[in-house]
XYZ file of C-alpha atoms in Angstrom:
687
model
C 15.357 11.267 59.247
C 14.955 7.469 58.744
C 14.960 5.452 61.638
C 17.550 2.918 60.811
C 19.956 5.306 59.160
C 20.039 8.305 61.506
C 23.936 7.787 61.958
C 24.612 8.114 58.428
C 22.188 11.035 58.098
C 23.961 12.734 60.979
C 27.326 12.492 58.992
C 25.844 13.823 55.987
C 24.147 16.781 57.890
C 27.570 17.630 59.485
C 29.710 17.594 56.517
C 27.800 19.270 53.850
C 30.126 21.992 52.700
C 32.403 21.303 49.767
C 36.031 22.340 49.726
C 37.017 25.193 47.243
C 38.600 22.764 44.815
C 35.604 20.638 44.528
C 33.341 23.809 44.200
C 35.499 25.067 41.507
C 35.135 21.764 39.684
C 31.301 21.599 39.984
C 31.225 25.356 38.796
C 33.137 24.604 35.605
C 30.925 21.683 34.955
C 27.774 23.684 35.597
C 28.891 26.412 33.198
C 28.756 23.775 30.212
C 32.269 22.259 30.185
C 33.052 19.488 32.691
C 36.529 19.319 34.315
C 38.619 16.716 32.354
C 39.258 13.528 34.448
C 42.197 11.142 34.114
C 41.203 7.832 32.870
C 43.572 5.011 32.266
C 43.820 3.240 28.722
C 42.518 -0.103 30.246
C 39.329 -1.813 31.267
C 40.666 -1.366 34.864
C 39.894 1.843 36.537
C 39.294 3.862 39.684
C 36.835 6.833 39.746
C 35.310 9.368 42.283
C 32.064 10.854 41.307
C 29.960 13.904 42.215
C 26.492 14.887 41.080
C 25.962 18.360 39.826
C 23.826 20.527 42.350
C 24.332 17.795 45.172
C 26.349 18.579 48.376
C 26.950 14.950 49.436
C 26.820 11.375 47.950
C 27.386 8.213 49.453
C 28.067 5.173 47.213
C 26.902 2.048 49.121
C 26.011 -0.835 46.913
C 27.741 -2.036 43.551
C 25.460 -3.912 41.246
C 26.359 -5.662 38.054
C 23.592 -7.457 36.207
C 25.799 -9.820 34.067
C 24.380 -8.124 30.873
C 27.188 -5.277 30.662
C 25.444 -2.857 33.097
C 27.194 -1.459 35.980
C 25.318 0.384 38.816
C 26.365 2.527 41.822
C 23.544 2.995 44.412
C 23.464 5.122 47.453
C 22.085 8.311 48.831
C 22.668 12.145 48.396
C 22.161 15.029 50.818
C 21.760 18.463 49.348
C 19.943 21.631 50.664
C 18.870 19.563 53.827
C 17.190 16.850 51.394
C 17.967 13.269 51.587
C 17.349 11.174 48.477
C 18.337 7.885 47.050
C 20.419 7.814 43.785
C 21.470 5.373 41.223
C 24.344 6.060 38.848
C 25.047 3.945 35.806
C 28.601 3.624 34.757
C 30.077 1.888 31.576
C 32.719 -0.822 31.513
C 35.554 1.808 32.125
C 33.949 3.408 35.106
C 32.741 6.273 33.054
C 29.208 7.915 34.345
C 26.374 7.702 31.835
C 23.408 8.781 33.994
C 22.209 9.515 37.414
C 18.671 9.208 38.859
C 17.431 10.749 42.000
C 14.482 9.082 43.806
C 12.201 10.511 46.322
C 10.436 13.515 47.637
C 13.473 14.992 49.399
C 11.981 14.469 52.742
C 14.221 11.434 53.364
C 14.672 8.449 50.965
C 17.559 5.948 51.513
C 18.906 3.042 49.630
C 19.727 0.024 52.107
C 20.272 -2.618 49.387
C 19.996 -3.374 45.412
C 20.157 -6.069 43.264
C 19.982 -7.195 39.548
C 16.639 -8.180 38.869
C 17.425 -10.570 36.081
C 15.512 -8.658 33.410
C 18.118 -5.917 32.640
C 17.176 -3.658 35.586
C 17.455 -3.160 39.408
C 15.450 -3.719 42.418
C 16.065 -1.240 45.153
C 15.172 -1.452 48.906
C 15.134 1.287 51.622
C 12.864 3.432 53.360
C 11.111 6.670 52.530
C 9.400 9.564 54.615
C 7.287 10.912 51.787
C 3.964 10.369 53.435
C 4.938 8.853 56.940
C 7.186 11.119 59.325
C 8.534 7.878 60.997
C 9.415 6.164 57.642
C 8.032 3.192 55.480
C 9.720 0.326 53.921
C 10.192 1.327 50.315
C 10.966 -1.065 47.125
C 11.493 0.146 43.706
C 12.079 -1.626 40.342
C 13.901 0.427 37.300
C 14.860 -0.560 33.992
C 18.365 -0.213 32.549
C 17.641 3.356 31.552
C 16.774 4.209 35.196
C 12.869 4.423 34.603
C 10.679 3.312 37.168
C 8.873 0.084 36.492
C 7.169 0.290 39.614
C 7.582 1.739 43.116
C 5.684 0.888 46.372
C 5.807 1.396 50.140
C 4.961 -1.144 52.620
C 1.818 0.628 54.060
C 3.442 -0.155 57.578
C 4.672 2.852 59.662
C 7.971 2.983 61.176
C 9.594 0.452 58.895
C 12.403 -0.018 56.584
C 13.606 -2.625 54.014
C 17.207 -3.460 54.508
C 17.970 -6.386 52.179
C 16.165 -7.477 48.956
C 16.425 -10.473 46.724
C 14.947 -11.604 43.451
C 13.477 -14.947 43.562
C 13.618 -17.655 41.049
C 9.887 -17.629 40.125
C 10.170 -13.878 39.381
C 9.153 -12.387 42.709
C 11.019 -10.173 45.110
C 11.850 -10.830 48.743
C 12.551 -8.108 51.127
C 13.598 -8.097 54.779
C 13.751 -5.342 57.147
C 12.304 -3.894 60.577
C 9.219 -2.813 61.826
C 9.522 -0.582 64.849
C 6.746 -0.669 67.627
C 6.440 1.565 70.569
C 8.816 4.035 69.028
C 9.505 7.675 69.868
C 11.489 10.253 67.800
C 13.140 13.457 68.875
C 12.694 16.810 66.988
C 15.322 15.806 64.493
C 13.734 12.412 63.780
C 16.272 10.284 65.762
C 15.270 7.060 67.246
C 14.935 7.252 71.039
C 13.199 4.009 71.702
C 11.561 1.179 70.081
C 10.510 -2.562 70.098
C 11.826 -3.766 66.805
C 9.895 -6.784 64.903
C 11.423 -8.654 61.705
C 9.409 -7.437 58.686
C 9.524 -9.915 55.869
C 7.619 -9.451 52.662
C 7.375 -11.163 49.169
C 5.839 -9.486 46.329
C 5.195 -10.516 42.595
C 7.221 -9.536 39.564
C 4.705 -6.689 38.788
C 4.924 -5.180 42.305
C 1.745 -6.616 43.370
C 1.231 -8.048 46.802
C 1.955 -11.694 47.736
C 2.474 -11.854 51.597
C 4.073 -9.863 54.494
C 4.578 -10.839 58.015
C 6.515 -9.687 61.032
C 8.195 -12.003 63.375
C 9.152 -11.658 67.076
C 10.390 -13.573 69.818
C 12.038 -13.154 73.384
C 15.353 -12.218 71.587
C 14.999 -8.942 70.096
C 15.337 -9.308 66.508
C 16.979 -5.979 65.806
C 19.304 -6.418 62.626
C 18.427 -8.555 59.498
C 21.890 -9.424 57.885
C 21.126 -11.191 54.636
C 18.659 -13.018 52.445
C 19.141 -16.277 50.269
C 17.209 -18.769 48.361
C 17.779 -22.300 48.438
C 17.849 -24.556 45.279
C 14.601 -25.854 46.562
C 13.006 -22.446 46.697
C 12.933 -21.742 50.284
C 13.768 -18.295 51.675
C 16.482 -18.076 54.375
C 16.455 -14.928 56.300
C 19.477 -14.364 58.518
C 19.396 -11.710 61.392
C 21.055 -10.729 64.771
C 19.415 -10.908 68.085
C 21.030 -8.908 70.561
C 19.288 -9.718 73.811
C 21.632 -11.023 76.420
C 24.450 -12.844 74.472
C 25.379 -12.088 70.861
C 23.333 -14.554 68.736
C 22.487 -14.793 65.116
C 19.493 -16.778 63.610
C 18.308 -18.145 60.228
C 14.566 -18.452 59.521
C 13.711 -20.883 56.543
C 10.514 -19.592 55.029
C 8.236 -21.124 52.186
C 8.054 -18.536 49.359
C 4.724 -19.080 48.353
C 2.751 -19.327 51.606
C 5.199 -17.434 53.942
C 4.999 -20.246 56.585
C 8.200 -20.691 58.729
C 9.496 -24.244 58.290
C 12.502 -23.929 60.911
C 14.341 -21.599 63.151
C 18.199 -21.972 64.050
C 20.091 -20.014 66.369
C 24.032 -19.673 66.665
C 25.795 -18.095 69.445
C 28.560 -15.621 69.193
C 28.249 -15.705 65.469
C 27.586 -13.195 62.940
C 26.079 -14.038 59.672
C 26.447 -11.697 56.585
C 26.196 -14.155 53.711
C 24.739 -17.384 53.141
C 26.026 -19.756 50.311
C 24.497 -22.858 49.190
C 27.029 -25.564 48.307
C 26.712 -28.232 45.526
C 25.705 -30.988 47.981
C 23.109 -28.500 49.372
C 24.786 -27.781 52.741
C 25.672 -24.232 53.416
C 28.462 -21.830 53.968
C 28.052 -18.725 56.198
C 30.379 -16.036 56.741
C 30.507 -12.787 58.967
C 33.413 -10.431 60.380
C 36.135 -12.894 61.324
C 34.070 -16.169 61.417
C 32.921 -18.743 59.017
C 30.632 -21.684 59.518
C 29.451 -24.915 57.771
C 25.775 -26.015 58.072
C 24.189 -29.059 56.813
C 21.249 -29.355 54.519
C 18.796 -28.837 57.587
C 20.929 -25.775 58.696
C 22.548 -27.562 61.651
C 26.169 -26.258 62.263
C 28.896 -28.869 62.103
C 32.026 -26.616 61.488
C 32.829 -23.303 63.028
C 36.079 -21.554 62.284
C 37.632 -18.048 63.077
C 39.716 -16.331 60.361
C 42.573 -14.069 61.742
C 44.429 -11.781 59.122
C 47.832 -10.557 60.007
C 47.215 -6.992 59.109
C 45.247 -4.920 61.343
C 42.301 -3.752 59.251
C 40.092 -0.905 60.188
C 37.204 -3.256 59.941
C 37.120 -7.164 59.842
C 37.653 -8.437 56.215
C 34.080 -9.481 54.922
C 33.599 -12.328 52.589
C 31.687 -11.146 49.414
C 32.512 -13.998 46.750
C 33.197 -17.821 47.169
C 33.687 -20.432 44.446
C 34.258 -24.220 44.755
C 36.173 -26.026 41.988
C 33.746 -29.019 41.328
C 36.580 -31.547 40.448
C 39.062 -31.012 43.265
C 36.799 -29.151 45.641
C 39.513 -26.228 45.806
C 37.774 -22.978 47.142
C 38.409 -19.598 46.183
C 37.271 -16.693 48.472
C 37.443 -12.988 48.151
C 37.122 -10.377 51.213
C 36.954 -6.818 51.394
C 38.204 -4.497 54.239
C 39.644 -0.875 54.734
C 43.294 -0.554 55.773
C 44.530 2.635 57.400
C 47.484 4.151 56.136
C 48.454 7.313 57.949
C 45.060 9.248 58.198
C 43.525 7.605 55.023
C 41.493 4.663 54.804
C 42.201 2.539 51.674
C 39.864 -0.225 50.359
C 41.339 -3.546 49.876
C 40.400 -6.868 48.478
C 42.088 -10.110 49.630
C 41.952 -13.249 47.612
C 42.230 -16.710 49.517
C 42.712 -19.942 47.893
C 42.908 -23.586 49.088
C 43.733 -23.960 52.673
C 43.740 -20.349 53.920
C 46.331 -19.333 51.508
C 46.415 -15.523 50.871
C 47.198 -15.530 47.073
C 47.159 -11.646 46.961
C 45.864 -8.405 48.795
C 45.335 -5.366 46.907
C 44.712 -1.821 47.826
C 43.188 0.922 45.888
C 44.314 4.552 46.945
C 43.090 7.512 45.220
C 45.582 10.297 46.232
C 47.942 10.703 49.075
C 46.132 11.749 52.473
C 43.359 13.579 50.421
C 40.708 11.610 52.388
C 39.481 8.237 53.421
C 37.338 5.486 52.036
C 34.480 3.693 53.923
C 31.774 1.118 53.453
C 33.284 -0.411 50.383
C 31.250 -3.275 48.953
C 32.494 -5.492 46.065
C 30.875 -7.832 43.525
C 32.424 -10.529 41.385
C 32.004 -10.292 37.868
C 31.663 -13.384 35.564
C 35.237 -12.798 34.080
C 36.824 -12.669 37.639
C 37.067 -8.927 37.333
C 35.950 -6.966 40.536
C 33.496 -4.234 40.769
C 33.677 -2.123 43.939
C 32.018 0.929 45.229
C 31.918 3.007 48.472
C 32.091 6.330 49.927
C 35.016 8.773 49.739
C 35.447 11.380 52.526
C 37.465 14.366 51.574
C 39.628 15.950 54.198
C 39.941 19.561 54.685
C 43.507 19.550 53.693
C 46.564 17.380 53.827
C 47.088 18.798 57.268
C 43.710 18.828 58.372
C 41.606 15.536 58.656
C 38.342 17.150 59.408
C 35.790 15.723 56.704
C 34.122 18.451 54.582
C 32.532 16.407 51.626
C 31.746 12.866 50.959
C 31.113 11.329 47.336
C 30.896 8.029 45.735
C 33.700 5.887 44.122
C 33.924 2.963 42.059
C 36.655 0.610 41.122
C 36.759 -1.919 38.109
C 39.835 -4.314 38.390
C 41.204 -6.824 36.002
C 40.886 -10.690 36.807
C 44.015 -10.410 39.063
C 42.523 -7.479 41.118
C 44.686 -4.787 39.707
C 43.999 -1.359 38.683
C 46.440 1.384 37.345
C 46.811 2.501 40.866
C 46.556 -0.709 43.075
C 49.251 -1.700 45.298
C 50.142 -4.878 47.087
C 49.838 -5.219 50.861
C 51.575 -8.456 52.593
C 48.830 -10.353 54.468
C 48.636 -13.907 56.010
C 45.926 -15.903 57.158
C 45.357 -18.131 60.233
C 42.334 -20.308 60.730
C 41.439 -21.528 64.249
C 38.796 -24.021 64.981
C 35.930 -23.046 67.344
C 33.241 -25.060 69.176
C 29.901 -25.616 67.446
C 27.300 -23.157 68.765
C 24.244 -23.756 66.794
C 20.851 -24.692 68.334
C 17.219 -25.077 67.423
C 14.713 -23.021 68.793
C 10.832 -22.445 68.776
C 9.689 -20.543 65.858
C 9.013 -16.971 66.486
C 5.533 -15.449 66.620
C 4.349 -14.525 63.280
C 1.838 -11.748 62.551
C 0.455 -11.581 58.935
C -0.508 -8.292 57.005
C -3.203 -8.692 54.164
C -3.149 -5.124 53.275
C -1.815 -4.102 49.882
C 1.122 -1.751 49.175
C 0.756 1.896 48.007
C 2.497 3.855 45.524
C 6.131 4.839 46.264
C 8.100 7.926 45.049
C 8.919 9.305 41.823
C 12.537 9.748 40.121
C 14.154 12.731 38.280
C 17.279 13.220 36.130
C 20.684 14.275 37.583
C 23.998 15.094 35.790
C 26.801 12.673 37.071
C 30.400 14.375 36.829
C 33.560 12.204 37.073
C 35.971 14.531 38.968
C 38.754 12.251 39.952
C 40.352 9.280 38.325
C 43.642 7.449 39.440
C 46.763 9.485 38.576
C 49.047 7.471 36.412
C 51.448 8.296 33.438
C 49.875 5.690 31.419
C 46.416 7.351 31.738
C 44.612 9.482 29.079
C 41.863 11.950 29.666
C 38.336 11.586 29.022
C 36.386 14.701 27.862
C 32.640 15.551 28.772
C 30.380 18.315 27.734
C 27.060 19.333 29.160
C 24.465 20.805 26.753
C 20.906 22.075 27.240
C 18.386 22.270 24.414
C 15.005 23.727 24.780
C 12.231 22.589 22.337
C 8.519 23.078 21.848
C 6.138 20.278 22.457
C 5.207 17.996 19.613
C 8.712 18.311 18.068
C 11.182 15.417 18.057
C 15.020 15.757 18.764
C 18.049 13.904 17.612
C 20.450 13.742 20.508
C 23.995 14.117 18.860
C 25.288 10.444 19.114
C 22.222 9.388 21.015
C 18.727 8.528 20.540
C 15.592 10.285 18.835
C 13.646 11.891 21.671
C 10.221 13.461 22.278
C 10.173 13.987 26.007
C 12.251 15.880 28.480
C 15.305 14.392 30.272
C 18.929 14.052 30.450
C 20.467 11.892 27.603
C 24.057 10.428 27.233
C 26.189 9.795 24.346
C 29.556 8.215 24.283
C 32.182 8.006 21.736
C 35.190 5.633 22.132
C 38.349 7.258 20.947
C 41.168 5.399 19.274
C 43.354 5.972 22.362
C 40.698 4.035 24.465
C 39.399 7.226 26.188
C 35.853 8.349 26.168
C 34.442 11.356 24.628
C 30.771 12.019 26.451
C 28.179 14.426 25.955
C 25.243 15.008 28.663
C 22.186 16.606 26.696
C 19.541 17.967 29.020
C 16.442 18.189 26.662
C 13.641 20.661 27.944
C 10.495 20.503 26.228
C 8.231 23.799 26.711
C 4.473 23.610 26.433
C 2.594 25.904 23.942
C 1.475 29.119 25.581
C -2.124 29.267 26.889
C -3.550 32.822 27.575
C -6.871 34.022 28.456
C -7.685 37.566 28.274
C -10.642 37.113 30.556
C -14.478 37.490 30.267
C -16.144 40.639 28.731
C -16.506 43.363 31.416
C -17.770 46.809 32.204
C -16.647 49.923 33.555
C -18.290 50.016 36.985
C -18.979 53.679 37.977
C -16.746 54.727 35.245
C -13.577 53.552 36.939
C -10.558 52.245 34.785
C -9.590 48.660 34.713
C -5.927 47.654 35.090
C -4.839 44.132 33.948
C -1.617 42.713 35.073
C -0.450 39.364 33.837
C 2.270 37.143 35.493
C 3.579 34.170 33.591
C 6.200 31.699 34.359
C 8.256 32.357 31.157
C 10.012 35.616 31.353
C 10.644 35.555 27.630
C 6.915 36.226 26.824
C 6.136 39.367 24.868
C 2.885 41.368 24.805
C 1.551 43.450 22.085
C -1.311 45.801 23.154
C -3.650 47.987 20.734
C -1.593 51.104 21.515
C 1.622 49.348 20.619
C 2.866 48.996 24.192
C 4.565 45.777 25.218
C 4.374 45.642 28.924
C 2.576 42.865 30.863
C 0.062 45.361 32.086
C -2.586 47.473 30.408
C -5.168 50.064 31.589
C -8.707 50.249 29.958
C -10.549 53.365 30.682
C -13.075 53.644 27.842
C -15.723 51.123 26.256
C -14.721 49.056 23.178
C -13.171 45.929 22.143
C -9.592 45.224 23.007
C -7.334 42.801 21.298
C -3.810 41.597 22.726
C -1.277 39.274 21.038
C 0.950 37.288 23.462
C 4.105 35.586 21.983
C 6.110 32.916 23.887
C 9.008 30.496 22.662
C 6.663 28.258 20.910
C 3.579 30.056 19.677
C 1.594 33.242 19.482
C -1.939 33.690 21.137
C -4.391 36.244 20.478
C -7.468 37.094 22.484
C -9.862 39.838 22.810
C -12.660 41.099 25.174
C -15.460 43.646 25.147
C -15.508 46.392 27.653
C -19.175 47.830 28.166
C -20.237 51.165 29.341
C -22.977 49.759 31.691
C -22.474 46.647 33.710
C -25.929 45.191 33.600
C -26.956 44.160 30.233
C -30.290 42.801 29.276
C -31.005 39.036 29.217
C -33.479 38.007 26.614
C -36.132 35.071 27.231
C -38.712 33.739 25.005
C -42.393 33.866 26.262
C -43.388 30.823 24.475
C -42.489 27.425 22.980
C -44.278 24.297 21.404
C -42.663 20.958 22.100
C -44.702 19.228 19.671
C -41.933 17.569 17.507
C -42.377 19.737 14.458
C -38.895 21.063 14.567
C -39.914 24.650 15.358
C -39.554 25.879 18.741
C -39.424 22.583 20.280
C -37.167 23.521 23.230
C -37.012 26.556 25.604
C -33.816 28.017 26.515
C -32.323 31.371 27.537
C -31.974 33.350 24.313
C -29.084 35.654 25.113
C -27.071 36.279 28.365
C -24.818 39.005 26.655
C -21.688 37.237 27.834
C -22.894 37.366 31.389
C -22.244 34.153 33.259
C -25.376 32.021 33.925
C -25.642 30.825 37.517
C -29.040 28.817 37.064
C -32.227 28.394 35.176
C -35.401 27.015 37.086
C -38.788 26.423 35.646
C -41.957 25.850 38.004
C -45.284 24.754 36.979
C -48.498 26.566 38.200
C -48.566 24.569 41.432
C -45.045 25.527 42.292
C -43.438 22.229 41.461
C -39.826 22.378 39.953
C -39.940 20.700 36.560
C -36.580 21.857 35.239
C -33.323 23.121 36.609
C -29.797 23.614 35.116
C -26.609 25.704 35.366
C -25.755 24.852 31.746
C -26.307 28.063 29.537
C -26.670 25.511 26.528
C -29.259 23.342 28.364
C -32.867 23.504 26.916
C -36.139 22.255 28.298
C -38.284 19.848 26.004
C -41.416 20.377 28.056
C -41.027 16.890 29.872
C -40.746 15.926 33.455
C -39.214 12.701 34.364
C -39.961 11.815 30.618
C -43.648 12.685 30.784
C -45.108 15.614 28.606
C -46.303 18.296 30.618
C -49.667 19.885 30.092
C -50.423 23.288 28.130
C -50.251 26.247 30.318
C -48.293 28.904 31.897
C -44.908 28.205 33.731
C -42.444 30.511 35.740
C -38.915 30.785 34.738
C -36.417 32.287 37.185
C -32.778 32.969 35.806
C -29.943 33.746 38.030
C -26.811 35.059 36.511
C -23.846 37.288 37.329
C -23.567 40.752 35.602
C -20.319 42.156 34.273
C -19.651 43.669 37.585
C -19.718 40.407 39.321
C -23.061 41.127 41.026
C -25.710 38.297 41.192
C -28.988 39.437 39.188
C -32.270 37.458 39.231
C -34.739 37.635 36.349
C -38.135 36.167 36.604
C -40.643 35.637 33.632
C -43.690 33.645 32.499
C -43.589 31.340 29.533
C -46.361 29.709 27.679
C -46.047 25.943 26.815
C -48.370 25.277 23.661
C -49.014 22.303 21.397
């Protein structure tokens, strides 16, 4: 289990059984036809997803790349294997593809961000090669294919935040654990955390990596930002003694620390640079204003009238340049009965709550948690998180968890949203910022190593919001098996020549979607080898038994039998035809009555360049494997040696012609019974 995520993994391990209703849906989808999911005739939508053959999925981070691509990132847990996943959905929330990443030994996604090139950058950790975990970064394109994937080459580490830089590089921050101990389940028992900051180039190559430590224990990096001047800002929490946050300002090229600032009793989850190059920070219940040198000059506490399950978290802030009016958006979970419901709150001007919207899925069926939101360029919201299914309406025990997503209109509405009355009170607090000496910095100059691989999965949209103005999407699942070397036109999709899962979507006049998921499986041409010629040792019969991966393979033996086994009891030539899905292979062998056949050697050769007998070689082995052929001169010096039956001696040693005379040739070979035989013969070299 990954060190920084053992609580989440514990939840996943404890709740891996699916309720009967969900199992029925998954079984129906696996049988070829997906369950139909309600989908509203509007761009606003709410969805819960599952992944075929996956017990548990937790949606953690929404990503919109500004180019029309929506992604849900998180991790799955199935059959005791923890893997990272990415699901791409269209503008109506309909899933198009899912990729699993990892070895199954324990991969998590801690953060994800659009890379500015129609793809994603993912940060997390993996246990593919290191039981204690290694920081893991991955870049994928819009089709989910890996561009590069690397690990930090640092044991007991995890990347928790990732940020594409303006020069095309990637910054990541996480934790490296020193003096750590793990129990038998991989849970962290004790450690000394250091802050781990890494910058890599666009192609995934190493730029620099450092860890930072101080008298304050740096145990939780909270965010990354880049200033207009190119500096990297790393915010983290120091939990030694009083609760304190700090910001490191680092040169992105050299990795040198330019300044360190501490802020007592403040939690910094977001940093926004304002037009005048000052900064606004936010955390649960507090917001601070920092000048261009990161010195605090305003500290405010934000108190909402409703008792939310978790403090509202700012995720979007915009400022009108003409009148300096602010617009801020917050996310929070609100408890209604036994259910937790994700909410978004819009605040404008001087702490005025313009609206607060909740997004229930179905009454008392479960609870949402870990909802994260992203503002789109048209003021719509993209939100994802994890939905916990209850055992029943009367039993709040969690039996499964799956990912969900929301796409709202520009007023934060979906067909199932509702309003919540909320007011906001702002209180002024004392400034608590102060400068501090820079932490100790240790640089690492070792390159990264290869990361983990990806594989296709099939996403299934199982629940949408239930409204009378909704229509129904349809989805079909098909499997096509082809032979290598052929191309296949996916219905409504691309022309392909490799295995994978391909999605095609047709928008119906009603506004609904008709999707088809086609899994294309390419089979390799059948390869079959009957074996070497052999013999009847002591007149005992020979039994041949063949086991191939493909159960559809058919055999045809000389006597007309079609079994995968055959007995030979008499000498002769035997031929067999083997037919697979893509081709038929015919092979034969000869069975001899005796097991030791004669080997023929010439007794002379003349390497004089006339084109006649210029080389000495073993003339015939009678299909018996050669082990070695060695030639010695009359003084016992080895002048030629080879294990290749096609090799020949040209009468030279180290390029020098050898004198006329008698040489000794020793041939070692294996007879048809597998016994090693040695043949010794004299050969004459003449000119």
